[in-house]
XYZ file of N, CA and C in Angstrom:
411
model
N -26.504 -5.866 23.448
C -25.710 -6.616 22.452
C -24.529 -5.881 22.061
N -23.453 -6.493 22.071
C -22.031 -5.880 21.442
C -22.002 -6.124 20.033
N -21.635 -4.914 19.331
C -21.316 -5.103 17.879
C -20.090 -5.807 17.572
N -20.322 -6.574 16.363
C -19.178 -7.393 15.898
C -18.979 -7.065 14.391
N -17.805 -7.467 14.031
C -17.474 -7.298 12.543
C -17.255 -8.835 12.129
N -17.772 -9.171 11.081
C -17.414 -10.461 10.366
C -17.450 -10.164 8.888
N -16.989 -11.095 8.166
C -16.709 -11.175 6.786
C -17.845 -11.560 5.944
N -18.231 -10.880 4.777
C -19.164 -11.191 3.893
C -18.485 -11.006 2.473
N -18.657 -12.200 1.748
C -18.024 -12.276 0.297
C -18.932 -12.691 -0.545
N -18.769 -12.182 -1.771
C -19.717 -12.508 -2.877
C -18.938 -12.965 -4.173
N -19.373 -14.156 -4.805
C -18.877 -14.621 -5.941
C -19.999 -14.711 -6.960
N -19.577 -14.799 -8.224
C -20.682 -14.701 -9.297
C -21.681 -16.067 -9.047
N -21.150 -17.117 -9.121
C -21.884 -18.225 -9.209
C -21.550 -19.475 -8.238
N -20.472 -19.295 -7.416
C -20.054 -20.401 -6.611
C -19.637 -20.005 -5.259
N -20.299 -19.238 -4.580
C -20.243 -18.756 -3.159
C -20.419 -19.903 -2.389
N -21.407 -20.778 -2.574
C -21.584 -22.079 -1.808
C -20.544 -22.894 -1.861
N -19.917 -23.096 -2.951
C -18.617 -23.951 -3.147
C -17.526 -23.478 -2.312
N -17.349 -22.155 -2.315
C -16.242 -21.456 -1.580
C -16.514 -21.721 -0.091
N -17.791 -21.483 0.382
C -18.027 -21.623 1.858
C -17.853 -23.222 2.279
N -18.239 -24.032 1.484
C -17.986 -25.498 1.612
C -16.556 -25.857 1.831
N -15.715 -25.301 0.994
C -14.384 -25.510 0.959
C -13.781 -24.920 2.321
N -14.120 -23.696 2.651
C -13.528 -23.114 3.755
C -13.872 -23.901 4.960
N -15.289 -24.450 5.090
C -15.588 -25.513 6.151
C -14.562 -26.614 6.106
N -14.236 -27.023 5.073
C -13.319 -28.320 5.034
C -11.947 -27.837 5.517
N -11.592 -26.596 5.332
C -9.976 -26.187 5.701
C -10.184 -25.803 7.219
N -11.288 -24.983 7.562
C -11.308 -24.364 8.871
C -12.318 -25.028 10.035
N -13.168 -25.888 9.412
C -14.051 -26.611 10.335
C -15.328 -25.619 10.459
N -16.247 -25.943 11.336
C -17.358 -25.146 11.750
C -18.624 -25.521 11.174
N -19.635 -24.775 11.451
C -21.046 -25.180 11.018
C -21.471 -24.373 9.697
N -22.012 -24.938 8.750
C -22.344 -24.154 7.568
C -23.961 -24.163 7.249
N -24.409 -23.058 7.003
C -25.917 -23.043 6.802
C -25.992 -22.255 5.449
N -26.709 -22.896 4.397
C -26.880 -22.328 3.159
C -28.279 -22.068 2.900
N -28.736 -21.020 2.099
C -30.063 -20.877 1.857
C -30.106 -20.348 0.325
N -30.826 -21.060 -0.597
C -30.832 -20.680 -1.991
C -31.975 -19.739 -2.210
N -32.051 -18.943 -3.333
C -33.359 -18.169 -3.387
C -34.360 -18.986 -3.566
N -34.318 -20.247 -4.119
C -35.487 -21.150 -4.232
C -36.173 -21.629 -2.905
N -35.181 -21.562 -2.048
C -35.695 -21.907 -0.681
C -36.295 -20.859 0.188
N -35.906 -19.585 -0.182
C -36.210 -18.414 0.625
C -37.644 -17.915 0.395
N -38.248 -17.520 1.482
C -39.526 -16.917 1.166
C -39.560 -15.420 1.214
N -39.221 -15.016 -0.020
C -39.087 -13.448 -0.241
C -40.190 -13.022 -1.078
N -40.544 -11.729 -0.710
C -41.670 -11.179 -1.512
C -40.984 -10.809 -2.880
N -41.308 -9.587 -3.412
C -40.729 -9.143 -4.771
C -39.329 -8.759 -4.325
N -38.491 -9.154 -5.385
C -37.138 -8.500 -5.488
C -36.819 -7.891 -6.718
N -35.886 -6.841 -6.619
C -35.735 -5.952 -7.787
C -34.791 -6.726 -8.916
N -34.648 -8.025 -8.877
C -33.977 -8.712 -9.826
C -34.532 -10.179 -9.767
N -34.347 -10.975 -10.784
C -34.891 -12.358 -10.987
C -33.766 -13.310 -10.768
N -33.560 -13.894 -9.537
C -32.383 -14.739 -9.409
C -32.599 -16.116 -9.799
N -31.692 -16.914 -10.201
C -31.992 -18.254 -10.426
C -32.231 -19.002 -9.071
N -33.121 -19.961 -9.089
C -33.565 -20.703 -7.938
C -32.407 -21.280 -6.995
N -31.329 -21.838 -7.679
C -30.340 -22.387 -7.054
C -29.296 -21.544 -6.682
N -29.121 -20.229 -7.074
C -28.408 -19.095 -6.542
C -28.274 -18.957 -4.996
N -27.276 -18.889 -4.531
C -27.101 -18.644 -3.092
C -27.699 -17.398 -2.502
N -28.783 -17.283 -1.840
C -29.068 -16.064 -1.183
C -28.398 -15.586 -0.146
N -28.051 -16.607 0.825
C -27.311 -16.208 2.019
C -26.712 -17.579 2.641
N -25.364 -17.424 2.874
C -24.755 -18.572 3.525
C -23.852 -17.979 4.850
N -23.830 -18.921 5.794
C -23.156 -18.522 7.025
C -22.341 -19.678 7.376
N -20.835 -19.547 7.550
C -20.009 -20.565 8.032
C -19.566 -19.932 9.563
N -20.089 -20.573 10.507
C -19.714 -20.261 11.856
C -18.528 -21.058 12.308
N -17.393 -20.536 12.373
C -16.258 -21.221 12.763
C -16.175 -21.718 14.281
N -15.559 -22.799 14.498
C -15.425 -23.369 15.835
C -14.952 -22.237 16.771
N -14.117 -21.405 16.457
C -13.526 -20.395 17.254
C -14.306 -19.147 17.436
N -15.565 -19.112 16.767
C -16.492 -18.128 16.933
C -16.577 -17.106 15.784
N -15.460 -17.257 14.923
C -15.568 -16.338 13.643
C -16.761 -16.684 12.720
N -17.031 -15.671 11.915
C -18.142 -15.903 10.932
C -17.620 -15.527 9.572
N -17.927 -16.290 8.572
C -17.652 -15.999 7.225
C -19.165 -16.109 6.486
N -19.628 -14.994 5.986
C -20.936 -15.207 5.310
C -20.835 -14.802 3.724
N -21.794 -14.920 3.086
C -21.778 -14.780 1.660
C -22.937 -14.916 0.896
N -22.975 -14.566 -0.341
C -24.163 -14.909 -1.392
C -23.592 -14.797 -2.767
N -24.526 -15.217 -3.662
C -24.029 -15.156 -5.046
C -24.378 -13.679 -5.478
N -23.475 -13.280 -6.347
C -23.731 -11.948 -7.202
C -24.553 -12.283 -8.320
N -25.701 -11.626 -8.524
C -26.653 -11.883 -9.532
C -26.427 -11.129 -10.741
N -25.708 -9.884 -10.555
C -25.385 -8.956 -11.631
C -24.064 -8.974 -12.283
N -23.280 -9.892 -11.984
C -21.940 -10.068 -12.691
C -20.854 -10.299 -11.774
N -19.701 -10.681 -12.304
C -18.556 -11.086 -11.566
C -17.873 -9.849 -10.857
N -17.455 -10.053 -9.693
C -16.743 -8.891 -9.035
C -15.204 -9.412 -8.993
N -14.338 -8.494 -9.025
C -12.865 -8.740 -8.873
C -12.591 -9.490 -7.570
N -11.907 -10.509 -7.583
C -11.655 -11.243 -6.384
C -10.180 -11.150 -5.812
N -9.394 -11.624 -6.844
C -7.885 -11.767 -6.413
C -7.193 -10.423 -6.452
N -6.769 -9.995 -5.192
C -6.105 -8.888 -4.943
C -5.321 -8.859 -3.728
N -4.458 -8.017 -3.583
C -3.640 -7.947 -2.005
C -4.143 -6.742 -1.339
N -5.071 -5.941 -1.724
C -5.488 -5.051 -0.864
C -6.472 -5.298 0.140
N -6.642 -6.474 0.285
C -7.507 -7.185 1.429
C -7.050 -8.678 1.579
N -7.311 -9.113 2.752
C -7.180 -10.585 3.013
C -8.068 -11.132 4.108
N -8.257 -12.408 4.158
C -8.912 -12.995 5.267
C -7.923 -13.305 6.214
N -7.893 -13.050 7.583
C -6.811 -13.374 8.488
C -7.366 -14.331 9.323
N -6.516 -15.493 9.349
C -6.797 -16.620 10.252
C -5.702 -16.590 11.261
N -6.210 -16.413 12.551
C -5.195 -16.617 13.714
C -5.188 -17.985 14.281
N -4.238 -18.682 13.847
C -4.108 -20.136 14.270
C -3.661 -20.373 15.685
N -4.121 -21.553 16.198
C -3.908 -21.758 17.547
C -2.430 -22.166 17.745
N -1.701 -22.523 16.758
C -0.430 -22.719 16.993
C 0.503 -22.811 15.550
N 1.722 -22.773 15.614
C 2.459 -22.825 14.234
C 2.022 -24.041 13.474
N 1.898 -25.232 14.000
C 1.630 -26.253 13.257
C 0.210 -26.217 12.685
N -0.777 -25.704 13.501
C -2.118 -25.376 13.033
C -2.102 -24.578 11.775
N -1.324 -23.440 11.891
C -1.309 -22.445 10.805
C -0.607 -23.168 9.465
N 0.361 -24.054 9.723
C 0.926 -24.807 8.552
C -0.067 -25.678 7.876
N -0.800 -26.417 8.840
C -1.696 -27.418 8.344
C -2.844 -26.697 7.450
N -3.196 -25.544 7.942
C -4.318 -24.944 7.088
C -3.932 -24.419 5.834
N -2.464 -23.908 5.837
C -2.040 -23.505 4.457
C -1.770 -24.739 3.568
N -1.355 -25.956 4.160
C -1.205 -27.108 3.260
C -2.617 -27.503 2.769
N -3.647 -27.494 3.499
C -5.006 -27.721 3.057
C -5.460 -26.847 1.862
N -5.094 -25.541 1.896
C -5.525 -24.616 0.919
C -4.596 -24.794 -0.302
N -3.394 -25.159 -0.180
C -2.530 -25.413 -1.274
C -2.889 -26.834 -2.000
N -3.270 -27.810 -1.082
C -3.655 -29.075 -1.809
C -4.878 -29.041 -2.528
N -5.640 -28.033 -2.240
C -7.017 -27.930 -2.934
C -6.868 -27.091 -4.210
N -5.621 -26.655 -4.591
C -5.557 -25.712 -5.588
C -5.277 -24.301 -5.374
N -4.658 -23.987 -4.194
C -4.289 -22.746 -3.808
C -2.777 -22.474 -4.068
N -2.258 -21.387 -3.707
C -0.943 -21.019 -4.021
C -0.420 -20.340 -2.907
N 0.694 -20.753 -2.245
C 1.408 -20.039 -1.082
C 2.274 -18.957 -1.714
N 1.924 -17.652 -1.411
C 2.704 -16.566 -2.007
C 3.705 -15.913 -1.003
N 3.474 -16.122 0.340
C 4.491 -15.573 1.211
C 4.742 -16.891 2.305
N 5.965 -17.299 2.178
C 6.423 -18.559 3.094
C 5.920 -18.250 4.530
N 5.227 -19.251 5.117
C 4.916 -19.128 6.473
C 6.057 -19.275 7.426
N 6.644 -18.406 8.126
C 7.714 -18.257 8.867
C 7.812 -17.289 9.928
N 8.854 -17.122 10.655
C 8.695 -16.291 11.804
C 8.803 -14.881 11.360
N 7.980 -14.099 11.846
C 7.798 -12.605 11.540
C 8.582 -11.645 12.495
N 8.874 -10.383 11.898
C 9.549 -9.539 12.803
C 8.929 -9.182 14.092
N 7.648 -9.365 14.158
C 6.900 -9.079 15.725
C 6.972 -10.404 16.622
N 7.589 -11.380 16.044
C 7.725 -12.633 17.014
C 6.938 -13.982 16.654
N 5.796 -13.704 15.998
C 4.949 -14.796 15.572
C 5.355 -15.371 14.348
N 4.602 -16.300 13.880
C 4.752 -16.756 12.530
C 3.560 -16.162 11.694
N 3.915 -16.005 10.287
C 3.022 -15.344 9.351
C 3.313 -15.893 7.959
N 2.271 -16.022 7.319
C 2.383 -16.316 5.818
C 1.180 -15.894 5.063
N 1.307 -15.961 3.753
C -0.012 -15.721 2.890
C -0.171 -16.738 1.779
N -1.401 -17.021 1.474
C -1.729 -18.054 0.488
C -3.059 -17.592 -0.101
N -3.121 -17.787 -1.416
C -4.366 -17.456 -2.223
C -5.110 -18.857 -2.320
N -6.281 -18.838 -2.104
C -7.022 -20.034 -2.381
C -7.386 -20.240 -3.866
N -8.048 -21.325 -3.993
C -8.485 -21.637 -5.498
C -9.529 -20.823 -6.013
N -10.086 -19.962 -5.086
C -11.160 -18.878 -5.439
C -10.656 -17.525 -5.540
N -9.107 -17.388 -5.429
C -8.546 -16.074 -5.604
C -8.631 -15.239 -4.317
N -9.040 -15.806 -3.254
C -9.100 -15.086 -1.952
C -7.694 -15.171 -1.210
N -7.052 -14.155 -0.905
C -5.732 -14.295 -0.105
C -6.019 -14.467 1.362
N -5.444 -15.431 1.961
C -5.651 -15.719 3.398
C -4.200 -15.384 4.078
N -4.156 -14.431 5.075
C -3.129 -14.246 5.929
C -3.152 -15.171 7.095
N -2.281 -15.987 7.373
C -2.110 -17.039 8.424
C -1.270 -16.444 9.398
N -1.674 -16.356 10.656
C -0.734 -15.823 11.760
C -0.912 -16.860 12.920
N 0.306 -17.040 13.585
C 0.273 -17.856 14.825
C 1.359 -17.077 15.840
N 0.836 -17.134 17.009
C 1.814 -16.505 18.055
C 2.903 -17.594 18.378
């Protein structure tokens, strides 16, 4: 088996909502497992039954975004020290993804246009505070 890297993100109470939103924007298959559905033995904490234990969005292009709810408090989300990078199939595809994120309450913070390296690039924060870097060759 070849090792891979994928994204795992945690929100306090709405990770499932974020994964559902990203499925609407990027497509793919979504699997969600709440703590109430999980068959777990003893845990070092007492999670609410409806909290997300584990979710996986398998994108049509093979990428993965996974996540679960933070039980012990809110973590800082909005920052520019990291971003999710989406490599669009085309400039039109990149523009369409940004438009979907903005239409759902996001904010385009760097205009999607030709970059110095020749492709197109832009940045948008979604309604959950996650920065998406969108790139297209």
